[in-house]
Amino acid sequence: DQQVKQNSPSLSVQEGRISILNCDYTNSMFDYFLWYKKYPAEGPTFLISISSIKDKNEDGRFTVFLNKSAKHLSLHIVPSQPGDSAVYFCAASANTGFQKLVFGTGTRLLVSP
Amino acid sequence: DAGVIQSPRHEVTEMGQEVTLRCKPISGHNSLFWYRQTMMRGLELLIYFNNNVPIDDSGMPEDRFSAKMPNASFSTLKIQPSEPRDSAVYFCATRSQTYNSPLHFGNGTRLTVT
C-alpha cells in the first residue's frame, strides 16, 4: 500500500516558467513532509520541508504548500532552471517512534532551455 | 565531512551468490536507514537502526535479506542467496537525533543479479 503517492512520473517545463510537482498521502498521522532531489548516480539530497502546523514554507525559488484537509502537498519552483532537472521525491513522517520517512515513487522533472 | 559512504558503487553477481553492501554513516548520526530504489515502488524502506539497534525490519522483503550494525560507524546489508529480482539501487541514509532532522543519503550501490 503506497502511503505517499506521486501520480505524475514526469514533468517537462521550459526554463523560466513555474514547475509544480504534486504529492498525495493517505496516512493522517503524517505530520512532517519533505522534498528530496536526486541527480543520476547520486543519492537523494534534502531540498525543503514543512511541518503540519504550517501551510506554506519558502526557500528561495522553492516553495512547498500543504493542504491537510486534502492530504496533498506540492512543490513550486519559480523560475525553473535547467539545473533543476532531476527526480523529485516527496516524503512524509509521523511523530511516532523514530520518525521513519516514507517516500513516494518520484517525479522526473525536465527543464528545457 | 565525507558524508555517508557506501561500497561498492556497483555490484554484478550471479543468481545464488551472496552479496554484501556496506555503509559508513556520518559521524555523530545515531539513526541509519537502508532503502531500495525501484521504478515501481520508488524508495522503499527496508530496515532502520537507532543507536546500532534494529528498530523496524518490516520492510525487509524476505529472509534472504539481513542487516547488521555492529558499531556506530558501520552497517551491512546482506542478500543470501541473491536473485535477479533483487536488482536495484540500494541506499544507506543517516541522520542525527535532532527532531525532524533530514536524512543524508549515500550515493548508493547499484546491484545487478544475473
mmCIF file with all atom_site columns, C-alpha atoms in Angstrom:
data_model
loop_
_atom_site.group_PDB
_atom_site.id
_atom_site.type_symbol
_atom_site.label_atom_id
_atom_site.label_alt_id
_atom_site.label_comp_id
_atom_site.label_asym_id
_atom_site.label_entity_id
_atom_site.label_seq_id
_atom_site.pdbx_PDB_ins_code
_atom_site.Cartn_x
_atom_site.Cartn_y
_atom_site.Cartn_z
_atom_site.occupancy
_atom_site.B_iso_or_equiv
_atom_site.pdbx_formal_charge
_atom_site.auth_seq_id
_atom_site.auth_comp_id
_atom_site.auth_asym_id
_atom_site.auth_atom_id
_atom_site.pdbx_PDB_model_num
ATOM 1   C CA . ASP A 1 1   ? 0.000  0.000   0.000   1.00 0.00 ? 1   ASP A CA 1
ATOM 2   C CA . GLN A 1 2   ? 1.600  3.238   -1.162  1.00 0.00 ? 2   GLN A CA 1
ATOM 3   C CA . GLN A 1 3   ? 1.072  5.769   1.625   1.00 0.00 ? 3   GLN A CA 1
ATOM 4   C CA . VAL A 1 4   ? 2.786  8.557   -0.307  1.00 0.00 ? 4   VAL A CA 1
ATOM 5   C CA . LYS A 1 5   ? 1.852  8.925   -3.950  1.00 0.00 ? 5   LYS A CA 1
ATOM 6   C CA . GLN A 1 6   ? 3.327  10.934  -6.760  1.00 0.00 ? 6   GLN A CA 1
ATOM 7   C CA . ASN A 1 7   ? 0.985  10.303  -9.640  1.00 0.00 ? 7   ASN A CA 1
ATOM 8   C CA . SER A 1 8   ? 2.994  12.122  -12.294 1.00 0.00 ? 8   SER A CA 1
ATOM 9   C CA . PRO A 1 9   ? 6.087  10.139  -13.250 1.00 0.00 ? 9   PRO A CA 1
ATOM 10  C CA . SER A 1 10  ? 7.426  13.003  -15.332 1.00 0.00 ? 10  SER A CA 1
ATOM 11  C CA . LEU A 1 11  ? 7.042  16.722  -15.981 1.00 0.00 ? 11  LEU A CA 1
ATOM 12  C CA . SER A 1 12  ? 8.522  18.931  -18.685 1.00 0.00 ? 12  SER A CA 1
ATOM 13  C CA . VAL A 1 13  ? 8.796  22.690  -18.252 1.00 0.00 ? 13  VAL A CA 1
ATOM 14  C CA . GLN A 1 14  ? 10.519 25.494  -20.099 1.00 0.00 ? 14  GLN A CA 1
ATOM 15  C CA . GLU A 1 15  ? 13.260 27.473  -18.429 1.00 0.00 ? 15  GLU A CA 1
ATOM 16  C CA . GLY A 1 16  ? 11.904 30.480  -16.554 1.00 0.00 ? 16  GLY A CA 1
ATOM 17  C CA . ARG A 1 17  ? 8.427  29.017  -16.092 1.00 0.00 ? 17  ARG A CA 1
ATOM 18  C CA . ILE A 1 18  ? 6.944  27.550  -12.942 1.00 0.00 ? 18  ILE A CA 1
ATOM 19  C CA . SER A 1 19  ? 7.310  23.844  -12.128 1.00 0.00 ? 19  SER A CA 1
ATOM 20  C CA . ILE A 1 20  ? 4.628  22.319  -9.908  1.00 0.00 ? 20  ILE A CA 1
ATOM 21  C CA . LEU A 1 21  ? 5.187  18.859  -8.504  1.00 0.00 ? 21  LEU A CA 1
ATOM 22  C CA . ASN A 1 22  ? 2.376  17.171  -6.626  1.00 0.00 ? 22  ASN A CA 1
ATOM 23  C CA . CYS A 1 23  ? 2.183  14.616  -3.856  1.00 0.00 ? 23  CYS A CA 1
ATOM 24  C CA . ASP A 1 24  ? -0.718 12.941  -2.047  1.00 0.00 ? 24  ASP A CA 1
ATOM 25  C CA . TYR A 1 25  ? -0.664 10.953  1.153   1.00 0.00 ? 25  TYR A CA 1
ATOM 26  C CA . THR A 1 26  ? -3.100 8.646   2.882   1.00 0.00 ? 26  THR A CA 1
ATOM 27  C CA . ASN A 1 27  ? -1.843 8.367   6.455   1.00 0.00 ? 27  ASN A CA 1
ATOM 28  C CA . SER A 1 28  ? -3.466 11.033  8.646   1.00 0.00 ? 28  SER A CA 1
ATOM 29  C CA . MET A 1 29  ? -0.708 10.513  11.237  1.00 0.00 ? 29  MET A CA 1
ATOM 30  C CA . PHE A 1 30  ? 1.879  12.112  8.965   1.00 0.00 ? 30  PHE A CA 1
ATOM 31  C CA . ASP A 1 31  ? 2.861  15.489  10.371  1.00 0.00 ? 31  ASP A CA 1
ATOM 32  C CA . TYR A 1 32  ? 6.135  16.334  8.651   1.00 0.00 ? 32  TYR A CA 1
ATOM 33  C CA . PHE A 1 33  ? 6.787  16.432  4.941   1.00 0.00 ? 33  PHE A CA 1
ATOM 34  C CA . LEU A 1 34  ? 9.936  16.771  2.893   1.00 0.00 ? 34  LEU A CA 1
ATOM 35  C CA . TRP A 1 35  ? 11.065 17.031  -0.691  1.00 0.00 ? 35  TRP A CA 1
ATOM 36  C CA . TYR A 1 36  ? 14.265 15.452  -1.899  1.00 0.00 ? 36  TYR A CA 1
ATOM 37  C CA . LYS A 1 37  ? 16.037 15.971  -5.197  1.00 0.00 ? 37  LYS A CA 1
ATOM 38  C CA . LYS A 1 38  ? 18.021 13.250  -6.920  1.00 0.00 ? 38  LYS A CA 1
ATOM 39  C CA . TYR A 1 39  ? 20.508 13.513  -9.767  1.00 0.00 ? 39  TYR A CA 1
ATOM 40  C CA . PRO A 1 40  ? 21.614 10.387  -11.692 1.00 0.00 ? 40  PRO A CA 1
ATOM 41  C CA . ALA A 1 41  ? 24.210 8.236   -9.939  1.00 0.00 ? 41  ALA A CA 1
ATOM 42  C CA . GLU A 1 42  ? 23.844 10.246  -6.720  1.00 0.00 ? 42  GLU A CA 1
ATOM 43  C CA . GLY A 1 43  ? 21.837 9.818   -3.570  1.00 0.00 ? 43  GLY A CA 1
ATOM 44  C CA . PRO A 1 44  ? 18.791 11.997  -2.880  1.00 0.00 ? 44  PRO A CA 1
ATOM 45  C CA . THR A 1 45  ? 19.530 15.329  -1.228  1.00 0.00 ? 45  THR A CA 1
ATOM 46  C CA . PHE A 1 46  ? 17.223 17.244  1.075   1.00 0.00 ? 46  PHE A CA 1
ATOM 47  C CA . LEU A 1 47  ? 15.534 20.230  -0.539  1.00 0.00 ? 47  LEU A CA 1
ATOM 48  C CA . ILE A 1 48  ? 12.799 21.664  1.660   1.00 0.00 ? 48  ILE A CA 1
ATOM 49  C CA . SER A 1 49  ? 10.392 20.577  4.375   1.00 0.00 ? 49  SER A CA 1
ATOM 50  C CA . ILE A 1 50  ? 7.161  21.624  6.031   1.00 0.00 ? 50  ILE A CA 1
ATOM 51  C CA . SER A 1 51  ? 5.515  20.840  9.327   1.00 0.00 ? 51  SER A CA 1
ATOM 52  C CA . SER A 1 52  ? 1.808  20.157  9.551   1.00 0.00 ? 52  SER A CA 1
ATOM 53  C CA . ILE A 1 53  ? 1.325  23.288  11.658  1.00 0.00 ? 53  ILE A CA 1
ATOM 54  C CA . LYS A 1 54  ? 2.104  25.362  8.560   1.00 0.00 ? 54  LYS A CA 1
ATOM 55  C CA . ASP A 1 55  ? 0.551  25.511  5.124   1.00 0.00 ? 55  ASP A CA 1
ATOM 56  C CA . LYS A 1 56  ? 3.477  27.084  3.303   1.00 0.00 ? 56  LYS A CA 1
ATOM 57  C CA . ASN A 1 57  ? 7.246  27.151  3.518   1.00 0.00 ? 57  ASN A CA 1
ATOM 58  C CA . GLU A 1 58  ? 9.503  29.063  1.189   1.00 0.00 ? 58  GLU A CA 1
ATOM 59  C CA . ASP A 1 59  ? 13.228 28.834  0.479   1.00 0.00 ? 59  ASP A CA 1
ATOM 60  C CA . GLY A 1 60  ? 14.451 30.914  -2.417  1.00 0.00 ? 60  GLY A CA 1
ATOM 61  C CA . ARG A 1 61  ? 12.954 29.622  -5.639  1.00 0.00 ? 61  ARG A CA 1
ATOM 62  C CA . PHE A 1 62  ? 11.340 26.673  -3.855  1.00 0.00 ? 62  PHE A CA 1
ATOM 63  C CA . THR A 1 63  ? 8.004  26.776  -2.045  1.00 0.00 ? 63  THR A CA 1
ATOM 64  C CA . VAL A 1 64  ? 6.125  23.873  -0.539  1.00 0.00 ? 64  VAL A CA 1
ATOM 65  C CA . PHE A 1 65  ? 2.386  24.089  0.074   1.00 0.00 ? 65  PHE A CA 1
ATOM 66  C CA . LEU A 1 66  ? 0.478  21.759  2.372   1.00 0.00 ? 66  LEU A CA 1
ATOM 67  C CA . ASN A 1 67  ? -3.281 21.157  2.272   1.00 0.00 ? 67  ASN A CA 1
ATOM 68  C CA . LYS A 1 68  ? -4.001 18.921  5.240   1.00 0.00 ? 68  LYS A CA 1
ATOM 69  C CA . SER A 1 69  ? -7.699 18.502  4.577   1.00 0.00 ? 69  SER A CA 1
ATOM 70  C CA . ALA A 1 70  ? -6.950 17.205  1.095   1.00 0.00 ? 70  ALA A CA 1
ATOM 71  C CA . LYS A 1 71  ? -3.850 15.308  2.237   1.00 0.00 ? 71  LYS A CA 1
ATOM 72  C CA . HIS A 1 72  ? -1.961 16.980  -0.547  1.00 0.00 ? 72  HIS A CA 1
ATOM 73  C CA . LEU A 1 73  ? 1.281  18.863  -0.881  1.00 0.00 ? 73  LEU A CA 1
ATOM 74  C CA . SER A 1 74  ? 3.013  20.495  -3.778  1.00 0.00 ? 74  SER A CA 1
ATOM 75  C CA . LEU A 1 75  ? 6.430  21.863  -4.599  1.00 0.00 ? 75  LEU A CA 1
ATOM 76  C CA . HIS A 1 76  ? 6.668  25.015  -6.684  1.00 0.00 ? 76  HIS A CA 1
ATOM 77  C CA . ILE A 1 77  ? 9.892  26.007  -8.402  1.00 0.00 ? 77  ILE A CA 1
ATOM 78  C CA . VAL A 1 78  ? 9.956  29.559  -9.750  1.00 0.00 ? 78  VAL A CA 1
ATOM 79  C CA . PRO A 1 79  ? 11.673 30.301  -12.023 1.00 0.00 ? 79  PRO A CA 1
ATOM 80  C CA . SER A 1 80  ? 12.701 26.855  -13.232 1.00 0.00 ? 80  SER A CA 1
ATOM 81  C CA . GLN A 1 81  ? 16.275 26.394  -14.395 1.00 0.00 ? 81  GLN A CA 1
ATOM 82  C CA . PRO A 1 82  ? 17.891 23.606  -16.462 1.00 0.00 ? 82  PRO A CA 1
ATOM 83  C CA . GLY A 1 83  ? 19.920 22.627  -13.386 1.00 0.00 ? 83  GLY A CA 1
ATOM 84  C CA . ASP A 1 84  ? 16.658 21.763  -11.654 1.00 0.00 ? 84  ASP A CA 1
ATOM 85  C CA . SER A 1 85  ? 16.257 18.779  -13.977 1.00 0.00 ? 85  SER A CA 1
ATOM 86  C CA . ALA A 1 86  ? 16.259 15.800  -11.621 1.00 0.00 ? 86  ALA A CA 1
ATOM 87  C CA . VAL A 1 87  ? 13.959 13.312  -9.939  1.00 0.00 ? 87  VAL A CA 1
ATOM 88  C CA . TYR A 1 88  ? 11.999 14.795  -7.041  1.00 0.00 ? 88  TYR A CA 1
ATOM 89  C CA . PHE A 1 89  ? 10.803 12.605  -4.202  1.00 0.00 ? 89  PHE A CA 1
ATOM 90  C CA . CYS A 1 90  ? 8.115  13.544  -1.736  1.00 0.00 ? 90  CYS A CA 1
ATOM 91  C CA . ALA A 1 91  ? 8.469  12.030  1.752   1.00 0.00 ? 91  ALA A CA 1
ATOM 92  C CA . ALA A 1 92  ? 6.446  12.030  4.956   1.00 0.00 ? 92  ALA A CA 1
ATOM 93  C CA . SER A 1 93  ? 6.875  11.000  8.571   1.00 0.00 ? 93  SER A CA 1
ATOM 94  C CA . ALA A 1 94  ? 4.696  10.669  11.641  1.00 0.00 ? 94  ALA A CA 1
ATOM 95  C CA . ASN A 1 95  ? 5.518  11.918  15.119  1.00 0.00 ? 95  ASN A CA 1
ATOM 96  C CA . THR A 1 96  ? 5.827  8.420   16.448  1.00 0.00 ? 96  THR A CA 1
ATOM 97  C CA . GLY A 1 97  ? 8.799  6.316   17.309  1.00 0.00 ? 97  GLY A CA 1
ATOM 98  C CA . PHE A 1 98  ? 11.841 7.197   15.318  1.00 0.00 ? 98  PHE A CA 1
ATOM 99  C CA . GLN A 1 99  ? 10.192 9.169   12.526  1.00 0.00 ? 99  GLN A CA 1
ATOM 100 C CA . LYS A 1 100 ? 10.857 6.817   9.672   1.00 0.00 ? 100 LYS A CA 1
ATOM 101 C CA . LEU A 1 101 ? 10.462 8.507   6.319   1.00 0.00 ? 101 LEU A CA 1
ATOM 102 C CA . VAL A 1 102 ? 8.058  7.093   3.740   1.00 0.00 ? 102 VAL A CA 1
ATOM 103 C CA . PHE A 1 103 ? 8.846  8.126   0.187   1.00 0.00 ? 103 PHE A CA 1
ATOM 104 C CA . GLY A 1 104 ? 6.814  8.429   -2.970  1.00 0.00 ? 104 GLY A CA 1
ATOM 105 C CA . THR A 1 105 ? 7.851  6.974   -6.324  1.00 0.00 ? 105 THR A CA 1
ATOM 106 C CA . GLY A 1 106 ? 9.318  10.223  -7.621  1.00 0.00 ? 106 GLY A CA 1
ATOM 107 C CA . THR A 1 107 ? 8.643  12.678  -10.451 1.00 0.00 ? 107 THR A CA 1
ATOM 108 C CA . ARG A 1 108 ? 11.255 13.273  -13.119 1.00 0.00 ? 108 ARG A CA 1
ATOM 109 C CA . LEU A 1 109 ? 11.449 16.994  -13.938 1.00 0.00 ? 109 LEU A CA 1
ATOM 110 C CA . LEU A 1 110 ? 12.993 18.137  -17.191 1.00 0.00 ? 110 LEU A CA 1
ATOM 111 C CA . VAL A 1 111 ? 13.601 21.859  -17.613 1.00 0.00 ? 111 VAL A CA 1
ATOM 112 C CA . SER A 1 112 ? 14.464 22.749  -21.169 1.00 0.00 ? 112 SER A CA 1
ATOM 113 C CA . PRO A 1 113 ? 16.363 25.909  -22.166 1.00 0.00 ? 113 PRO A CA 1
ATOM 114 C CA . ASP B 2 1   ? 32.592 15.802  6.454   1.00 0.00 ? 1   ASP B CA 1
ATOM 115 C CA . ALA B 2 2   ? 32.762 12.960  3.911   1.00 0.00 ? 2   ALA B CA 1
ATOM 116 C CA . GLY B 2 3   ? 29.065 12.240  4.060   1.00 0.00 ? 3   GLY B CA 1
ATOM 117 C CA . VAL B 2 4   ? 27.538 8.783   4.039   1.00 0.00 ? 4   VAL B CA 1
ATOM 118 C CA . ILE B 2 5   ? 29.897 6.383   2.303   1.00 0.00 ? 5   ILE B CA 1
ATOM 119 C CA . GLN B 2 6   ? 28.611 3.279   0.559   1.00 0.00 ? 6   GLN B CA 1
ATOM 120 C CA . SER B 2 7   ? 30.571 0.496   -1.079  1.00 0.00 ? 7   SER B CA 1
ATOM 121 C CA . PRO B 2 8   ? 30.745 -0.907  -3.610  1.00 0.00 ? 8   PRO B CA 1
ATOM 122 C CA . ARG B 2 9   ? 29.204 1.588   -6.049  1.00 0.00 ? 9   ARG B CA 1
ATOM 123 C CA . HIS B 2 10  ? 28.357 -1.198  -8.449  1.00 0.00 ? 10  HIS B CA 1
ATOM 124 C CA . GLU B 2 11  ? 27.963 -4.910  -7.869  1.00 0.00 ? 11  GLU B CA 1
ATOM 125 C CA . VAL B 2 12  ? 27.299 -7.508  -10.537 1.00 0.00 ? 12  VAL B CA 1
ATOM 126 C CA . THR B 2 13  ? 26.780 -11.054 -9.369  1.00 0.00 ? 13  THR B CA 1
ATOM 127 C CA . GLU B 2 14  ? 25.223 -14.297 -10.435 1.00 0.00 ? 14  GLU B CA 1
ATOM 128 C CA . MET B 2 15  ? 21.998 -15.634 -9.044  1.00 0.00 ? 15  MET B CA 1
ATOM 129 C CA . GLY B 2 16  ? 22.570 -17.646 -5.897  1.00 0.00 ? 16  GLY B CA 1
ATOM 130 C CA . GLN B 2 17  ? 25.650 -15.754 -4.784  1.00 0.00 ? 17  GLN B CA 1
ATOM 131 C CA . GLU B 2 18  ? 25.920 -13.858 -1.519  1.00 0.00 ? 18  GLU B CA 1
ATOM 132 C CA . VAL B 2 19  ? 26.043 -10.080 -1.761  1.00 0.00 ? 19  VAL B CA 1
ATOM 133 C CA . THR B 2 20  ? 27.181 -7.710  0.978   1.00 0.00 ? 20  THR B CA 1
ATOM 134 C CA . LEU B 2 21  ? 26.601 -3.984  0.791   1.00 0.00 ? 21  LEU B CA 1
ATOM 135 C CA . ARG B 2 22  ? 28.418 -1.663  3.163   1.00 0.00 ? 22  ARG B CA 1
ATOM 136 C CA . CYS B 2 23  ? 27.708 1.706   4.711   1.00 0.00 ? 23  CYS B CA 1
ATOM 137 C CA . LYS B 2 24  ? 29.692 4.148   6.833   1.00 0.00 ? 24  LYS B CA 1
ATOM 138 C CA . PRO B 2 25  ? 27.403 6.746   8.415   1.00 0.00 ? 25  PRO B CA 1
ATOM 139 C CA . ILE B 2 26  ? 28.187 10.373  9.087   1.00 0.00 ? 26  ILE B CA 1
ATOM 140 C CA . SER B 2 27  ? 29.969 10.656  12.399  1.00 0.00 ? 27  SER B CA 1
ATOM 141 C CA . GLY B 2 28  ? 27.548 11.516  15.183  1.00 0.00 ? 28  GLY B CA 1
ATOM 142 C CA . HIS B 2 29  ? 24.445 10.361  13.339  1.00 0.00 ? 29  HIS B CA 1
ATOM 143 C CA . ASN B 2 30  ? 22.522 7.937   15.526  1.00 0.00 ? 30  ASN B CA 1
ATOM 144 C CA . SER B 2 31  ? 19.945 6.640   13.081  1.00 0.00 ? 31  SER B CA 1
ATOM 145 C CA . LEU B 2 32  ? 20.711 4.592   9.971   1.00 0.00 ? 32  LEU B CA 1
ATOM 146 C CA . PHE B 2 33  ? 18.284 3.531   7.253   1.00 0.00 ? 33  PHE B CA 1
ATOM 147 C CA . TRP B 2 34  ? 18.581 1.133   4.315   1.00 0.00 ? 34  TRP B CA 1
ATOM 148 C CA . TYR B 2 35  ? 16.391 1.931   1.300   1.00 0.00 ? 35  TYR B CA 1
ATOM 149 C CA . ARG B 2 36  ? 15.941 0.203   -2.038  1.00 0.00 ? 36  ARG B CA 1
ATOM 150 C CA . GLN B 2 37  ? 15.009 2.163   -5.149  1.00 0.00 ? 37  GLN B CA 1
ATOM 151 C CA . THR B 2 38  ? 12.962 0.557   -7.905  1.00 0.00 ? 38  THR B CA 1
ATOM 152 C CA . MET B 2 39  ? 10.907 2.060   -10.687 1.00 0.00 ? 39  MET B CA 1
ATOM 153 C CA . MET B 2 40  ? 7.687  0.546   -9.392  1.00 0.00 ? 40  MET B CA 1
ATOM 154 C CA . ARG B 2 41  ? 7.985  1.315   -5.695  1.00 0.00 ? 41  ARG B CA 1
ATOM 155 C CA . GLY B 2 42  ? 10.304 4.304   -5.574  1.00 0.00 ? 42  GLY B CA 1
ATOM 156 C CA . LEU B 2 43  ? 12.372 4.490   -2.392  1.00 0.00 ? 43  LEU B CA 1
ATOM 157 C CA . GLU B 2 44  ? 11.323 1.598   -0.232  1.00 0.00 ? 44  GLU B CA 1
ATOM 158 C CA . LEU B 2 45  ? 12.460 1.424   3.409   1.00 0.00 ? 45  LEU B CA 1
ATOM 159 C CA . LEU B 2 46  ? 13.984 -1.949  4.229   1.00 0.00 ? 46  LEU B CA 1
ATOM 160 C CA . ILE B 2 47  ? 15.231 -1.545  7.788   1.00 0.00 ? 47  ILE B CA 1
ATOM 161 C CA . TYR B 2 48  ? 16.408 1.124   10.192  1.00 0.00 ? 48  TYR B CA 1
ATOM 162 C CA . PHE B 2 49  ? 18.629 1.258   13.243  1.00 0.00 ? 49  PHE B CA 1
ATOM 163 C CA . ASN B 2 50  ? 18.783 3.640   16.168  1.00 0.00 ? 50  ASN B CA 1
ATOM 164 C CA . ASN B 2 51  ? 21.955 3.639   18.254  1.00 0.00 ? 51  ASN B CA 1
ATOM 165 C CA . ASN B 2 52  ? 23.020 0.442   16.451  1.00 0.00 ? 52  ASN B CA 1
ATOM 166 C CA . VAL B 2 53  ? 19.833 -1.397  17.419  1.00 0.00 ? 53  VAL B CA 1
ATOM 167 C CA . PRO B 2 54  ? 17.433 -2.577  14.678  1.00 0.00 ? 54  PRO B CA 1
ATOM 168 C CA . ILE B 2 55  ? 14.110 -0.833  15.274  1.00 0.00 ? 55  ILE B CA 1
ATOM 169 C CA . ASP B 2 56  ? 11.932 -1.871  12.353  1.00 0.00 ? 56  ASP B CA 1
ATOM 170 C CA . ASP B 2 57  ? 12.776 -4.508  9.758   1.00 0.00 ? 57  ASP B CA 1
ATOM 171 C CA . SER B 2 58  ? 9.245  -4.934  8.435   1.00 0.00 ? 58  SER B CA 1
ATOM 172 C CA . GLY B 2 59  ? 10.375 -3.696  5.026   1.00 0.00 ? 59  GLY B CA 1
ATOM 173 C CA . MET B 2 60  ? 12.891 -6.483  4.534   1.00 0.00 ? 60  MET B CA 1
ATOM 174 C CA . PRO B 2 61  ? 11.382 -8.437  1.664   1.00 0.00 ? 61  PRO B CA 1
ATOM 175 C CA . GLU B 2 62  ? 12.430 -11.953 2.606   1.00 0.00 ? 62  GLU B CA 1
ATOM 176 C CA . ASP B 2 63  ? 14.580 -13.969 4.928   1.00 0.00 ? 63  ASP B CA 1
ATOM 177 C CA . ARG B 2 64  ? 17.265 -13.823 2.277   1.00 0.00 ? 64  ARG B CA 1
ATOM 178 C CA . PHE B 2 65  ? 17.872 -10.236 3.403   1.00 0.00 ? 65  PHE B CA 1
ATOM 179 C CA . SER B 2 66  ? 19.667 -9.395  6.625   1.00 0.00 ? 66  SER B CA 1
ATOM 180 C CA . ALA B 2 67  ? 21.259 -6.259  8.046   1.00 0.00 ? 67  ALA B CA 1
ATOM 181 C CA . LYS B 2 68  ? 23.645 -5.580  10.875  1.00 0.00 ? 68  LYS B CA 1
ATOM 182 C CA . MET B 2 69  ? 25.130 -2.590  12.605  1.00 0.00 ? 69  MET B CA 1
ATOM 183 C CA . PRO B 2 70  ? 27.946 -3.882  14.809  1.00 0.00 ? 70  PRO B CA 1
ATOM 184 C CA . ASN B 2 71  ? 29.064 -0.381  15.802  1.00 0.00 ? 71  ASN B CA 1
ATOM 185 C CA . ALA B 2 72  ? 28.210 3.276   15.264  1.00 0.00 ? 72  ALA B CA 1
ATOM 186 C CA . SER B 2 73  ? 30.422 3.606   12.202  1.00 0.00 ? 73  SER B CA 1
ATOM 187 C CA . PHE B 2 74  ? 29.486 0.604   10.085  1.00 0.00 ? 74  PHE B CA 1
ATOM 188 C CA . SER B 2 75  ? 26.483 -1.255  8.742   1.00 0.00 ? 75  SER B CA 1
ATOM 189 C CA . THR B 2 76  ? 25.977 -4.066  6.241   1.00 0.00 ? 76  THR B CA 1
ATOM 190 C CA . LEU B 2 77  ? 23.074 -5.304  4.192   1.00 0.00 ? 77  LEU B CA 1
ATOM 191 C CA . LYS B 2 78  ? 23.434 -8.884  3.050   1.00 0.00 ? 78  LYS B CA 1
ATOM 192 C CA . ILE B 2 79  ? 21.457 -10.854 0.491   1.00 0.00 ? 79  ILE B CA 1
ATOM 193 C CA . GLN B 2 80  ? 21.937 -14.614 0.510   1.00 0.00 ? 80  GLN B CA 1
ATOM 194 C CA . PRO B 2 81  ? 21.152 -16.130 -1.917  1.00 0.00 ? 81  PRO B CA 1
ATOM 195 C CA . SER B 2 82  ? 20.670 -13.303 -4.393  1.00 0.00 ? 82  SER B CA 1
ATOM 196 C CA . GLU B 2 83  ? 18.031 -13.421 -7.139  1.00 0.00 ? 83  GLU B CA 1
ATOM 197 C CA . PRO B 2 84  ? 17.562 -11.371 -10.339 1.00 0.00 ? 84  PRO B CA 1
ATOM 198 C CA . ARG B 2 85  ? 14.564 -9.549  -8.822  1.00 0.00 ? 85  ARG B CA 1
ATOM 199 C CA . ASP B 2 86  ? 16.891 -8.114  -6.173  1.00 0.00 ? 86  ASP B CA 1
ATOM 200 C CA . SER B 2 87  ? 18.487 -5.955  -8.859  1.00 0.00 ? 87  SER B CA 1
ATOM 201 C CA . ALA B 2 88  ? 18.024 -2.341  -7.760  1.00 0.00 ? 88  ALA B CA 1
ATOM 202 C CA . VAL B 2 89  ? 19.875 0.595   -6.272  1.00 0.00 ? 89  VAL B CA 1
ATOM 203 C CA . TYR B 2 90  ? 20.357 0.284   -2.527  1.00 0.00 ? 90  TYR B CA 1
ATOM 204 C CA . PHE B 2 91  ? 20.793 3.437   -0.460  1.00 0.00 ? 91  PHE B CA 1
ATOM 205 C CA . CYS B 2 92  ? 22.030 3.938   3.044   1.00 0.00 ? 92  CYS B CA 1
ATOM 206 C CA . ALA B 2 93  ? 20.918 7.100   4.819   1.00 0.00 ? 93  ALA B CA 1
ATOM 207 C CA . THR B 2 94  ? 21.645 8.507   8.245   1.00 0.00 ? 94  THR B CA 1
ATOM 208 C CA . ARG B 2 95  ? 20.521 11.363  10.439  1.00 0.00 ? 95  ARG B CA 1
ATOM 209 C CA . SER B 2 96  ? 21.083 12.866  13.854  1.00 0.00 ? 96  SER B CA 1
ATOM 210 C CA . GLN B 2 97  ? 18.749 12.599  16.827  1.00 0.00 ? 97  GLN B CA 1
ATOM 211 C CA . THR B 2 98  ? 17.558 16.180  16.421  1.00 0.00 ? 98  THR B CA 1
ATOM 212 C CA . TYR B 2 99  ? 13.812 16.192  15.904  1.00 0.00 ? 99  TYR B CA 1
ATOM 213 C CA . ASN B 2 100 ? 12.877 16.465  12.221  1.00 0.00 ? 100 ASN B CA 1
ATOM 214 C CA . SER B 2 101 ? 16.487 16.412  11.103  1.00 0.00 ? 101 SER B CA 1
ATOM 215 C CA . PRO B 2 102 ? 16.707 15.436  7.425   1.00 0.00 ? 102 PRO B CA 1
ATOM 216 C CA . LEU B 2 103 ? 18.150 12.212  6.111   1.00 0.00 ? 103 LEU B CA 1
ATOM 217 C CA . HIS B 2 104 ? 21.546 12.283  4.444   1.00 0.00 ? 104 HIS B CA 1
ATOM 218 C CA . PHE B 2 105 ? 21.935 9.681   1.728   1.00 0.00 ? 105 PHE B CA 1
ATOM 219 C CA . GLY B 2 106 ? 24.958 7.912   0.353   1.00 0.00 ? 106 GLY B CA 1
ATOM 220 C CA . ASN B 2 107 ? 25.399 7.613   -3.403  1.00 0.00 ? 107 ASN B CA 1
ATOM 221 C CA . GLY B 2 108 ? 24.002 4.102   -3.422  1.00 0.00 ? 108 GLY B CA 1
ATOM 222 C CA . THR B 2 109 ? 25.065 0.674   -4.619  1.00 0.00 ? 109 THR B CA 1
ATOM 223 C CA . ARG B 2 110 ? 23.700 -0.442  -7.962  1.00 0.00 ? 110 ARG B CA 1
ATOM 224 C CA . LEU B 2 111 ? 23.174 -4.184  -7.717  1.00 0.00 ? 111 LEU B CA 1
ATOM 225 C CA . THR B 2 112 ? 22.709 -6.355  -10.777 1.00 0.00 ? 112 THR B CA 1
ATOM 226 C CA . VAL B 2 113 ? 21.962 -10.043 -10.307 1.00 0.00 ? 113 VAL B CA 1
ATOM 227 C CA . THR B 2 114 ? 22.155 -12.098 -13.495 1.00 0.00 ? 114 THR B CA 1
#
